[in-house]
XYZ file of C-alpha atoms in Angstrom:
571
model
C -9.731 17.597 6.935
C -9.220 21.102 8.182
C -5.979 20.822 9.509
C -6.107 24.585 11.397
C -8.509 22.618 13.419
C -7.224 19.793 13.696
C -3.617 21.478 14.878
C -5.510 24.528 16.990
C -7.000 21.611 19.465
C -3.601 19.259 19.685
C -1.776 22.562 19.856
C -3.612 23.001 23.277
C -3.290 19.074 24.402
C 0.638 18.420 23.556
C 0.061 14.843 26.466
C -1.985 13.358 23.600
C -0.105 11.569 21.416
C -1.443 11.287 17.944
C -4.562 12.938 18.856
C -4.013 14.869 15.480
C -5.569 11.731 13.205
C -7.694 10.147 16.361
C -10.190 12.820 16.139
C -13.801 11.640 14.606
C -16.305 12.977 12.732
C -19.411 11.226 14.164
C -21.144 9.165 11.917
C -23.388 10.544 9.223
C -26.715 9.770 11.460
C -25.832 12.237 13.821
C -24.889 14.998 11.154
C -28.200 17.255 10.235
C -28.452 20.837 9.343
C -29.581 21.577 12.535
C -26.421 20.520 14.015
C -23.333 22.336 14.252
C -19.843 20.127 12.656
C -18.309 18.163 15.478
C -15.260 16.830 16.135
C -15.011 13.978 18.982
C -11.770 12.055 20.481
C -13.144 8.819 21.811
C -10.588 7.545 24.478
C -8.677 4.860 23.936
C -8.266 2.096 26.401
C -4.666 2.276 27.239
C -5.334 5.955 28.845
C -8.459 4.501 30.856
C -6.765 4.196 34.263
C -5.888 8.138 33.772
C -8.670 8.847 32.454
C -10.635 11.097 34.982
C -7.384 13.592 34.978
C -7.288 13.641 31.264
C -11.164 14.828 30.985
C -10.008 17.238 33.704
C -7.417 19.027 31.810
C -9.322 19.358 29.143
C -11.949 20.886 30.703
C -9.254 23.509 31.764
C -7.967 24.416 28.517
C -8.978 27.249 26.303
C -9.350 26.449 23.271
C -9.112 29.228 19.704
C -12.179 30.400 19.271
C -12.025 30.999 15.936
C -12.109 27.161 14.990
C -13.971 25.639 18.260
C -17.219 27.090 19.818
C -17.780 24.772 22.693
C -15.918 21.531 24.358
C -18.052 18.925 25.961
C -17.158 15.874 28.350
C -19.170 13.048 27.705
C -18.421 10.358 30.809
C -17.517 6.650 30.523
C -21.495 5.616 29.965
C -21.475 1.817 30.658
C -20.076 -0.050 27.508
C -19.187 3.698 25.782
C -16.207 4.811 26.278
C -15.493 8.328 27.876
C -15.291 10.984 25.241
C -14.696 14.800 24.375
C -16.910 16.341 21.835
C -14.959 19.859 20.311
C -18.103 21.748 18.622
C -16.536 23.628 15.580
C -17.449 27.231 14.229
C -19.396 26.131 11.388
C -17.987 28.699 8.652
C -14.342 27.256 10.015
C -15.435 23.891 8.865
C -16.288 24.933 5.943
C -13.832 27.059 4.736
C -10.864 24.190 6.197
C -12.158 21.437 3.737
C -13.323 23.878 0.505
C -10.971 25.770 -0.067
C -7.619 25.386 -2.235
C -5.171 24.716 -0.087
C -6.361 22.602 2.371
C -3.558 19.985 1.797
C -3.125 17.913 4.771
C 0.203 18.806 6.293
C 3.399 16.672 7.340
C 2.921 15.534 10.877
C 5.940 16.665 11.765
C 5.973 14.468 14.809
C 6.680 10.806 12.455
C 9.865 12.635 11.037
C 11.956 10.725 13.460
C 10.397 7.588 12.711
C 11.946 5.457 10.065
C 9.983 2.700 8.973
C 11.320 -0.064 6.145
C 8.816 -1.361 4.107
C 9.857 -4.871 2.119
C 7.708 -5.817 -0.185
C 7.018 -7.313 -4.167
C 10.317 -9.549 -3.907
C 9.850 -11.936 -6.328
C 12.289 -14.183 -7.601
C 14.318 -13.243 -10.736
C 13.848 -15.195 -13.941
C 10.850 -16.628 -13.348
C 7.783 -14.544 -14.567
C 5.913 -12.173 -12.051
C 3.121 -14.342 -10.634
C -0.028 -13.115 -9.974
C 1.020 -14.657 -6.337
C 3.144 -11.591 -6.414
C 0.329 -9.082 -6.960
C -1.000 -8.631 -3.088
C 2.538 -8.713 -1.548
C 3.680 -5.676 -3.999
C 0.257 -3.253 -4.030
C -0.278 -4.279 -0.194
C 3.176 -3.225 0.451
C 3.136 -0.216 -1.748
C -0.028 0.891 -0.004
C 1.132 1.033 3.211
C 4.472 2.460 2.516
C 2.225 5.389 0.507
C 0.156 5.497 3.908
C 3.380 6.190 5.907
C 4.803 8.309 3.943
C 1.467 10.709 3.479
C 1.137 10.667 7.326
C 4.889 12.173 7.378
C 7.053 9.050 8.453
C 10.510 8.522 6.744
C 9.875 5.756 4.657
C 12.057 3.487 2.754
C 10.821 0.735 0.020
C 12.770 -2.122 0.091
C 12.374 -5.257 -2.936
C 14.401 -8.441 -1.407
C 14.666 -10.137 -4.989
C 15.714 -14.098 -5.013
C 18.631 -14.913 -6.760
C 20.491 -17.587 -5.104
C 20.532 -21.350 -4.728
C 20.676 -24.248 -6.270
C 17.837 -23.519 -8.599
C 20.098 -20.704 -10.408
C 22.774 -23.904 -11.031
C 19.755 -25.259 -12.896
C 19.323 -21.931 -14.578
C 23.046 -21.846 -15.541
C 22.854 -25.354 -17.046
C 20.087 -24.552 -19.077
C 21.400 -21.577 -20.690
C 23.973 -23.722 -21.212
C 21.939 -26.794 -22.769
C 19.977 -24.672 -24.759
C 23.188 -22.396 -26.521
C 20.969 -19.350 -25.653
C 23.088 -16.259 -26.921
C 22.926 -12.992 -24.706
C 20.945 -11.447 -27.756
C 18.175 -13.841 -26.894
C 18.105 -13.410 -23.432
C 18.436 -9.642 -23.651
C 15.075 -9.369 -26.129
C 12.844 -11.423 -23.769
C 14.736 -11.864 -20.712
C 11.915 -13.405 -17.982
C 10.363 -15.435 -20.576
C 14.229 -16.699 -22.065
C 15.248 -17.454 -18.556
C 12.158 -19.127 -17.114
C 12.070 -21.754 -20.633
C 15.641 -22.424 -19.212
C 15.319 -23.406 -16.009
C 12.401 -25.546 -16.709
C 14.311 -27.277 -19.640
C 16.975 -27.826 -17.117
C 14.866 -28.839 -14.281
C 12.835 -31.463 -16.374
C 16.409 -32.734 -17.552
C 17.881 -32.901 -14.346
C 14.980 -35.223 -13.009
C 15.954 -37.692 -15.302
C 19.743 -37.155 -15.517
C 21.971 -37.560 -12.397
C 24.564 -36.224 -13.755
C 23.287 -33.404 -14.957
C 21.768 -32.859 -11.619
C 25.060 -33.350 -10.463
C 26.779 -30.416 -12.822
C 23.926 -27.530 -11.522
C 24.788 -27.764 -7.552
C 28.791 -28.161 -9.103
C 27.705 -24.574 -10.926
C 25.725 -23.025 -8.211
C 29.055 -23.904 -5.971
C 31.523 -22.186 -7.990
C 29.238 -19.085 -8.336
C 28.892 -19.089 -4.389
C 32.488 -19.561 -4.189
C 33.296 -17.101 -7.134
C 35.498 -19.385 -8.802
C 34.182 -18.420 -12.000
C 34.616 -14.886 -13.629
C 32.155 -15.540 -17.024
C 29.264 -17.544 -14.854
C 29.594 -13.798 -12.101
C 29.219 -11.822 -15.147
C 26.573 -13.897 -16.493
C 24.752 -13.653 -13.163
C 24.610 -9.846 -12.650
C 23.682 -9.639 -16.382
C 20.476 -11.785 -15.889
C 19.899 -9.781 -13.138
C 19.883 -6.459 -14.307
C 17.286 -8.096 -17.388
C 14.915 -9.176 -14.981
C 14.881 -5.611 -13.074
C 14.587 -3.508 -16.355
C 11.584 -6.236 -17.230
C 9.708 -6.174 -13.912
C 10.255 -1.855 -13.605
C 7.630 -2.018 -17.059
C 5.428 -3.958 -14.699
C 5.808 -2.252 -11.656
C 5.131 1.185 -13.749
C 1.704 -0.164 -15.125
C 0.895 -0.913 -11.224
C 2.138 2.030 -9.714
C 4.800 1.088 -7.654
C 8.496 2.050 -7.516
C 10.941 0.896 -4.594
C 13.897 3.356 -3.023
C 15.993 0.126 -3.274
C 17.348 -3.089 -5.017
C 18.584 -5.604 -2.776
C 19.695 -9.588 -3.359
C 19.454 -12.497 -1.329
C 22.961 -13.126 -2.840
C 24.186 -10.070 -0.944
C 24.057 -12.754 2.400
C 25.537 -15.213 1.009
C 27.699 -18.061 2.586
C 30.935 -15.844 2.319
C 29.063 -12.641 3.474
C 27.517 -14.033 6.645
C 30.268 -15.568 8.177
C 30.815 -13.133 11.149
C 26.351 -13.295 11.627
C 27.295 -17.036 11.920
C 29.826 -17.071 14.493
C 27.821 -14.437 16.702
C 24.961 -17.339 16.487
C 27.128 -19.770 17.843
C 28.311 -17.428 20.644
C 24.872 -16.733 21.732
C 24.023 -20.336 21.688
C 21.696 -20.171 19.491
C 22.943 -22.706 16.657
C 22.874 -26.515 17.584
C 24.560 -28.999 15.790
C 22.215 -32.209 14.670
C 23.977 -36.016 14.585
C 23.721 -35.365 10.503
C 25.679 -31.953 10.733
C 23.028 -29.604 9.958
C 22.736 -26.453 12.299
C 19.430 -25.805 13.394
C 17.883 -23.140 16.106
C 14.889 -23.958 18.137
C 11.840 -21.921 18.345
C 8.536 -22.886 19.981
C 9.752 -26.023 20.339
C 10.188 -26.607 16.583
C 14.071 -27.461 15.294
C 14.500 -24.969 12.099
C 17.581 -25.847 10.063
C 19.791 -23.012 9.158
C 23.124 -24.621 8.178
C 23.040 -27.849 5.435
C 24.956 -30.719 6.061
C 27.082 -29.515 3.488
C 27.897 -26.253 5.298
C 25.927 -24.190 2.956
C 23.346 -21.661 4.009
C 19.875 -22.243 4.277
C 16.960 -19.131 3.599
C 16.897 -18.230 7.255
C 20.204 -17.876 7.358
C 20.359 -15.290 4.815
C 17.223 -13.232 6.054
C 18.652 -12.784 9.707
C 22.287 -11.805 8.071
C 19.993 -9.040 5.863
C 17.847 -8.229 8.839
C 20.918 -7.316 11.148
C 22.582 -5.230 8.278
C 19.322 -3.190 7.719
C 19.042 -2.192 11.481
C 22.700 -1.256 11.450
C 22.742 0.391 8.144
C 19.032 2.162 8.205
C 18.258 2.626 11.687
C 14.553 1.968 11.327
C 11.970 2.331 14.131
C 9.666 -0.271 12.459
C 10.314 -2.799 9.473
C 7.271 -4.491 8.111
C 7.663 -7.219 5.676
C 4.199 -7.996 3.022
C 4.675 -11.621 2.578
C 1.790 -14.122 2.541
C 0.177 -15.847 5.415
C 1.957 -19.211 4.384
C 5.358 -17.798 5.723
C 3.829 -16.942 9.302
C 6.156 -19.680 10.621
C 9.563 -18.609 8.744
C 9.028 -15.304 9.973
C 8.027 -16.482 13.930
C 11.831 -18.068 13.698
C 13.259 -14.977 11.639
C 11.558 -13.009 14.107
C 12.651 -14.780 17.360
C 16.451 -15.587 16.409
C 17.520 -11.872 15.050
C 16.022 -10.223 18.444
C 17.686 -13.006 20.518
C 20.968 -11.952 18.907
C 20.088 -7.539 19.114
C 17.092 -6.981 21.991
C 16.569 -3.347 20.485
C 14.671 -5.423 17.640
C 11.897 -6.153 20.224
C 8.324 -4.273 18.913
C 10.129 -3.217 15.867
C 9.174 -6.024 13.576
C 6.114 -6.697 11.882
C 5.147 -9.825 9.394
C 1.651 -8.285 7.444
C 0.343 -11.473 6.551
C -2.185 -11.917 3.754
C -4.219 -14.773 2.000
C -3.979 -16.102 -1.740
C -5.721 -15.117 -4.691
C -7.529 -17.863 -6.373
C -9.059 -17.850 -9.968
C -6.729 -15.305 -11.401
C -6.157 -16.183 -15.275
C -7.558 -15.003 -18.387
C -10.251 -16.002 -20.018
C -8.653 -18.488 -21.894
C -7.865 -19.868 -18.058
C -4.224 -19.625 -19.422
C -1.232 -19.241 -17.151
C -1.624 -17.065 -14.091
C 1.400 -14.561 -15.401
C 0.457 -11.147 -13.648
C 1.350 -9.433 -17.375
C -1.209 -11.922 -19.625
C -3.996 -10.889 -16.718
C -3.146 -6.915 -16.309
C -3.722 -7.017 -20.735
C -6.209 -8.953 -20.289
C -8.237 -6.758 -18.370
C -6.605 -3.389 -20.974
C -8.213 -5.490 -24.151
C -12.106 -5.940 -22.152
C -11.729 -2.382 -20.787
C -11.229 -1.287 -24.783
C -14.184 -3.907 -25.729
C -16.232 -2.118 -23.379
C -15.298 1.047 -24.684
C -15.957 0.309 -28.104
C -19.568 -1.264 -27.840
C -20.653 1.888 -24.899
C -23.081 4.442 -27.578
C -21.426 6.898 -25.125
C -17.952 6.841 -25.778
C -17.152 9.435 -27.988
C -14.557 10.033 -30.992
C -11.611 12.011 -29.073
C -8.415 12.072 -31.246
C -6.282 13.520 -28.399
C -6.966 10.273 -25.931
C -4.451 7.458 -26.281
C -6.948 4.659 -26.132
C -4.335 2.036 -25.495
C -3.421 4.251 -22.341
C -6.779 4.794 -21.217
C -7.453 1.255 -21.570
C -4.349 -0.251 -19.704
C -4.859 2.462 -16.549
C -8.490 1.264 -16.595
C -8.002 -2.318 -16.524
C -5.260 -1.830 -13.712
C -7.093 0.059 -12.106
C -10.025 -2.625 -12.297
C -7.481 -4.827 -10.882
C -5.939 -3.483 -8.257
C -8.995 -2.195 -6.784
C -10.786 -5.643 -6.810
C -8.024 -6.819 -4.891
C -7.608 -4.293 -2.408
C -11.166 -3.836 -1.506
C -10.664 -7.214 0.488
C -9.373 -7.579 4.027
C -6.192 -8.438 3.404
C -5.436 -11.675 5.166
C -9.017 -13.403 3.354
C -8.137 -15.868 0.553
C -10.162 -13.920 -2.230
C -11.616 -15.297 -4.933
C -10.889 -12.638 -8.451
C -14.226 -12.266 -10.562
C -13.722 -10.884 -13.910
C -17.228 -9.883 -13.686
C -17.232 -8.065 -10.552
C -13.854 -5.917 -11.284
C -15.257 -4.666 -14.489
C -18.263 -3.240 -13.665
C -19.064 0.215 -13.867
C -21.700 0.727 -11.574
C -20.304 -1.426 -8.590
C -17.750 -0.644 -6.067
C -14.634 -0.409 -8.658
C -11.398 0.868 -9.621
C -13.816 1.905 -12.614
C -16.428 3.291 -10.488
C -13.398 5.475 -8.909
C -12.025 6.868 -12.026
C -15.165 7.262 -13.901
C -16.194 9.820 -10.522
C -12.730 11.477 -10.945
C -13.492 12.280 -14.481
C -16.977 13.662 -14.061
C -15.606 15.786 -11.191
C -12.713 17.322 -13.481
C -15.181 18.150 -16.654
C -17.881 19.871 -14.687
C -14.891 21.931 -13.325
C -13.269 22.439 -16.584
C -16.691 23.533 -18.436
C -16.983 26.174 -15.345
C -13.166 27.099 -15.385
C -13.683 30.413 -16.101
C -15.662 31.083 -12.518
C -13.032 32.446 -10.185
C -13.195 29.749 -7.364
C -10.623 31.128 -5.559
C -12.248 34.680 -4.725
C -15.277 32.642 -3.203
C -15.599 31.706 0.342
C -17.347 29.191 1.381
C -20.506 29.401 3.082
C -22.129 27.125 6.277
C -25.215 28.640 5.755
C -25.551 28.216 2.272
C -24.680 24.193 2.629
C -27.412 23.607 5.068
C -29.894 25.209 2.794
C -29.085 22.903 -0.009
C -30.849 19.334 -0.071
C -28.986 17.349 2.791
C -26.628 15.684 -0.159
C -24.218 18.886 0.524
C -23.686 18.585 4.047
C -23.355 14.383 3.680
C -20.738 15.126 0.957
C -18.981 17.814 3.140
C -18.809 14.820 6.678
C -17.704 12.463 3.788
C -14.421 15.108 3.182
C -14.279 16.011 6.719
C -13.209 11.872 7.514
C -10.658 11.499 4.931
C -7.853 12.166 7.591
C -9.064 10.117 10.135
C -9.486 7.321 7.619
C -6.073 7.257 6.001
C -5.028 7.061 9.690
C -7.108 4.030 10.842
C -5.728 2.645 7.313
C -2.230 2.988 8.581
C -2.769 1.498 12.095
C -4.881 -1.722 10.502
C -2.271 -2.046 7.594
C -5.243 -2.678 5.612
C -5.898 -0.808 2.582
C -9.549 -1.813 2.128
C -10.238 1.183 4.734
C -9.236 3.730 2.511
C -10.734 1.841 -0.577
C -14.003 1.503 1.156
C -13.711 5.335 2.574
C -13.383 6.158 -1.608
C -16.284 4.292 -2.475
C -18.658 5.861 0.167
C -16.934 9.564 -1.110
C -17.795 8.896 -4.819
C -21.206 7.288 -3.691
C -22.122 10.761 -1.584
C -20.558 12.786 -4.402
C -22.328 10.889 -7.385
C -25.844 11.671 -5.494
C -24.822 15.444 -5.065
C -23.880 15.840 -8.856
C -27.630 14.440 -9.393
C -29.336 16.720 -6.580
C -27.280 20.150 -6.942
C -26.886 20.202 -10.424
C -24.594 23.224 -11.839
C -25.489 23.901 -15.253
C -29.352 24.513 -14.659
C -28.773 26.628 -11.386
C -29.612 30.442 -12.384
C -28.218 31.643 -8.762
C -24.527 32.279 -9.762
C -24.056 32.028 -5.535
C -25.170 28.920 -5.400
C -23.740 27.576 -8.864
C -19.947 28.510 -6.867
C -20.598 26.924 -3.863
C -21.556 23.511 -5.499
C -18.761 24.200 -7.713
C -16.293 24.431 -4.493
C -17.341 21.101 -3.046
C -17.469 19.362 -6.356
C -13.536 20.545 -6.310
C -12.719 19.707 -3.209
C -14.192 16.422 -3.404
C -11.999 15.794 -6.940
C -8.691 16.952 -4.479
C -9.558 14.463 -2.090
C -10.549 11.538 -3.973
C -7.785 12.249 -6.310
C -5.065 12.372 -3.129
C -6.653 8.814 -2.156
C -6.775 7.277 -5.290
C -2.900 7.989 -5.835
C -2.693 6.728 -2.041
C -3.651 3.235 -3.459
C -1.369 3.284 -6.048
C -4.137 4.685 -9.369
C -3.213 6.942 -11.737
C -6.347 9.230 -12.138
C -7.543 9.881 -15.631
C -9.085 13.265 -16.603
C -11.059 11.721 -19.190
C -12.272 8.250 -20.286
């Protein structure tokens, strides 16, 4: 909200450290026409033993009056925390969060903070698994979050393409004579058949067994020129394939990297500073192991040949040397908590300025993900799955009308992702969730539909009364609290986006914002009903509604992009 505000109070309290997104609007109970618009900073435990000076100094400080009438202590009250309460000139308010350009501004304070987001990183050739789905709309969430809020950001995908499953990939390209023209026209699908013609092969043939490790060895050891150029070549097919997918989800990543980038002959020096530290112990059957909690994790085979761990503290070193970052977060489920304790432990053991800068966001499974058929949980069979109900739906609604300049298909796919995507990030992320066809497709519930079907009422009412000069109208306290209370609820609703996307970013959890969007289109859907446009004769009135219908569009068009949705105009 009102970021003149927001700024004209930290402006005068520069010792408060992100006091910019901490202040409140109290809760809607408190909010009544009668009241004036507050703003309250609640103080956080960490400042308690300082407290007393803090309320102090800013007792001293003069604040602009323009924005902020009156400043009240309220003392530590037994279980309630100590807080200020900033009283703002109502007209301020109201002009801050109505009018055009209130577009919340970089925090230039985050600029200096660089945080490294690693997310989606599936493996290549094998289809994108729905398993995939939270890690890569989690992850592109929060790096959406950081980068709103002003932070240097950087979206990392850590795709898997090495070990000894790829020697069974070779062999089965090789088995099956599949030419390049094959692989290029389908080249997940091609690949995937492969490996699990060469896997079920394998199990029953030694030898054959025998020949992938020999192949995976002479592509670690770049012995072979055709099997490299074979390798990058599958590669590159599986990125153009999963950038269709990542399009229909809204996602895109600053940066490409490969597990094959650490391997054995890339890692060496990584190795030999473990073994100077004393980190790496040699078991009685040759493997290298560290020790962590008590538990013995192997990072060197027998065989000499790296292990996973391995490769992630070799890629984890060379980000913090080669990106600098304040903070690197990696979205990878809750079943990797371990892995990432040792990752974790090991790299900072090695460089101490990792300490506090690392962050696993953990997060449960999806269950009961397929299509109605129950087929194969492939993230691309359920995402056109939910495109062909969303145009079902469409064509048995009596309201959907004939429009021959909307691409159906379109419509259709953005509504079923959106359905999707939604659905899933409406839960807390580190539940095990349970997907209902049922639930993500309704209309009337708390939906990705529910989100864009608000957006698109929002933008025709504006549209039919485009040719009212919004921008020669100021906004008017007064005339809010004279309207039924729906105004002023929809007005707090606006007034908490800020804090919100905030509290989103410190949880890591995007249901904060989802919920925040569902309680805006809720307030908003009740105001459309109550202050009505068309049938209002008062052509003051009719603009003011008209302002807060279009600021509330802004706003829950800024979030829904936040969360990854492409807003439609019209469905």
């Amino acid at each position: 909200m009102s970021s003149g505000i927001r700024r004209a109070i930290c402006e005068q309290l520069p010792q408060l450290k992100n006091i910019y997104y901490a202040l409140e609007v109290p809760s809607k109970v408190q909010n009544s026409a009668a009241t004036r618009p507050l703003l309250q900073w609640i103080l956080p435990a960490d400042v308690a033993q300082h407290e007393n000076e803090l309320l102090d100094s800013v007792k001293r400080q003069q604040f602009d009056t323009t924005f902020i009438e009156e400043v009240r202590v309220v003392p530590r009250n037994g279980r309630n925390a100590a807080k200020v309460e900033f009283q703002i000139q109502p007209d301020a308010f109201a002009a801050h969060l109505l009018q055009a350009d209130s577009v919340v501004p970089k925090a230039s304070a985050f600029q200096e903070e660089h945080v490294v987001v690693e997310y989606s990183s599936p493996n290549i050739a094998k289809p994108f698994h729905v398993g995939h789905l939270r890690s890569t709309i989690i992850g592109n969430v929060l790096a959406n979050l950081y980068q709103h809020l002003g932070y240097r950001t950087t979206r990392l995908n850590y795709l898997g393409d090495w070990g000894t499953q790829f020697g069974l990939l070779a062999l089965g390209v090789q088995l099956g004579s599949i030419s390049d023209d094959r692989i290029r026209e389908a080249p997940i699908e091609t690949l995937y058949n492969a490996y699990v013609m060469a896997n079920k092969a394998a199990a029953e043939d030694p030898q054959l067994a025998q020949r992938a490790r020999e192949l995976f060895t002479s592509l670690e050891a770049n012995t072979d020129p055709t099997l490299s150029s074979e390798w990058q070549k599958y590669r590159q097919y599986t990125i153009d394939e999963l950038t269709g997918m990542y399009d229909r989800l809204g996602v895109h990543f600053d940066s490409y990297e490969w597990e094959s980038q650490y391997s054995q002959r890339d890692i060496g020096d990584v190795l030999t500073q473990l073994r100077s530290a004393g980190l790496l112990q040699r078991e009685h059957d040759g493997r290298e192991i560290v020790v962590v909690n008590e538990r013995r994790v192997p990072v060197i085979k027998s065989d000499g040949s790296t292990l996973y761990l391995a490769r992630d503290i070799a890629a984890l070193l060379e980000r913090q040397r080669r990106l600098q970052f304040t903070r690197m977060l990696y979205v990878v489920d809750n079943g990797q908590a371990d892995h990432f304790n040792a990752l974790f432990s090991t790299a900072t053991a090695l460089d101490a300025s990792l300490k506090d800068k690392l962050q696993h966001v953990k997060f449960g499974r999806i269950r009961g993900m397929s299509t109605r058929q129950g087929k194969a949980v492939f993230l691309r069979d359920v995402l056109n799955e939910a495109r062909d109900v969303m145009r079902e739906k469409r064509f048995a609604s009596a309201t959907t009308k004939a429009n021959s300049t909307l691409n159906d298909e379109h419509v259709c796919d953005i509504l079923g992702v959106s359905a999707v995507l939604v659905n899933v990030l409406k839960q807390r992320r580190q539940r095990d969730h349970e997907f209902s066809w049922q639930q993500a497709l309704q209309v009337n519930g708390d939906t990705g539909i529910k989100l864009q079907y608000t957006h698109c009422r929002l933008r025709n009412l504006l549209e039919r009364f485009g040719d009212i000069e919004l921008a020669e109208i100021k906004p008017s306290w007064q005339h809010l609290t004279e309207e039924p209370s729906d105004a002023l609820a929809v007005l707090y609703e606006l007034a908490r986006f800020d804090q919100c996307v905030w509290q989103a970013k410190e949880q890591l959890e995007a249901h904060v914002l989802v919920n925040y969007l569902f309680g805006l289109c809720n307030a908003t859907s009740r105001a459309l009903k109550r202050l009505p446009v068309k049938q209002e004769k008062c052509p003051d009135k009719q603009s003011q509604r008209l302002l807060l219908f279009r600021a509330a569009k802004r706003t829950l068009q800024q979030g829904m992009q936040l969360l990854g949705l492409k807003p439609l105009n019209q469905m």
